[in-house]
């Protein structure tokens, strides 16, 4: 089975969890696009739909959903999003699409966070995928210098401006044996707006599209 079909399967399983009375948050990325497609096909129109990025807002509008801006939203029933890496404790690296700050915001205010992924995203330990760090423009050089002390290389994402008007630095070689500590440390650096480690808000459930066509549900360990 190809990767696209695995993403379809993971997205469809999450779409089956959505009901019309929900306030729903929607993540960003190619797997999330599959979720949007499956939700649109189901005919269910949640009461409130909140995108984690401008791109997702456009995709939702194109699929016929009325979209609410995150700024006015206090809580969500469900947040559905992809990930770049998922470890056995369901800690994540996210932000490959550069939407990590709004994604973490929506995941944090959601009663339930469901991550959707193909099985290639499951890893024994986080740290191969470059870790995205969102930085205010004025702090790019200073934060890059500081991050060089934590990783092997820091690469500014060329030509990319986040939906919040910020830059992304991708960090490789950072020691992620204790993801929660790294998440907090990075957030404490002046100029950093957010980082792609999701250790404090892990998903409650991951729907994993597998090569044999099935979907495995992995629940967060207590
Ligand atoms: C965007 C994200 C995405 O969820 C992550 O990059 C996975 O994307 P894809 O489903 O395209 O593999 O964090 O900021």
mmCIF file of C-alpha atoms and ligand atoms in Angstrom, residues 7 28-32 81-84 94-100 103 121, ligand 1:
data_model
loop_
_atom_site.group_PDB
_atom_site.id
_atom_site.type_symbol
_atom_site.label_atom_id
_atom_site.label_comp_id
_atom_site.label_asym_id
_atom_site.label_seq_id
_atom_site.Cartn_x
_atom_site.Cartn_y
_atom_site.Cartn_z
ATOM 1 C CA UNK A 7 -2.689 8.845 5.027
ATOM 2 C CA UNK A 28 -1.954 21.439 8.851
ATOM 3 C CA UNK A 29 -0.227 19.206 6.313
ATOM 4 C CA UNK A 30 -0.854 16.523 3.740
ATOM 5 C CA UNK A 31 -2.352 14.011 6.175
ATOM 6 C CA UNK A 32 -4.709 16.656 7.505
ATOM 7 C CA UNK A 81 -3.508 16.992 13.217
ATOM 8 C CA UNK A 82 -0.543 15.162 11.700
ATOM 9 C CA UNK A 83 3.008 14.863 13.018
ATOM 10 C CA UNK A 84 6.558 14.534 11.748
ATOM 11 C CA UNK A 94 5.680 18.805 14.631
ATOM 12 C CA UNK A 95 6.057 21.904 12.530
ATOM 13 C CA UNK A 96 7.298 20.543 9.216
ATOM 14 C CA UNK A 97 4.677 22.813 7.653
ATOM 15 C CA UNK A 98 5.666 25.739 9.869
ATOM 16 C CA UNK A 99 2.321 25.957 11.698
ATOM 17 C CA UNK A 100 3.607 24.686 15.050
ATOM 18 C CA UNK A 103 -1.050 23.845 16.229
ATOM 19 C CA UNK A 121 6.067 8.561 11.431
HETATM 20 C C1 LIG B 1 2.665 21.164 10.098
HETATM 21 C C2 LIG B 1 2.788 19.880 10.828
HETATM 22 C C3 LIG B 1 2.321 18.646 10.125
HETATM 23 O O1 LIG B 1 1.333 18.060 10.885
HETATM 24 C C4 LIG B 1 3.482 17.713 9.955
HETATM 25 O O2 LIG B 1 4.520 18.385 9.277
HETATM 26 C C5 LIG B 1 3.069 16.466 9.178
HETATM 27 O O3 LIG B 1 2.738 16.828 7.868
HETATM 28 P P1 LIG B 1 2.334 15.744 6.790
HETATM 29 O O4 LIG B 1 0.999 15.212 7.202
HETATM 30 O O5 LIG B 1 2.277 16.517 5.499
HETATM 31 O O6 LIG B 1 3.405 14.679 6.765
HETATM 32 O O7 LIG B 1 3.238 19.799 11.939
HETATM 33 O O8 LIG B 1 3.233 22.222 10.805
#
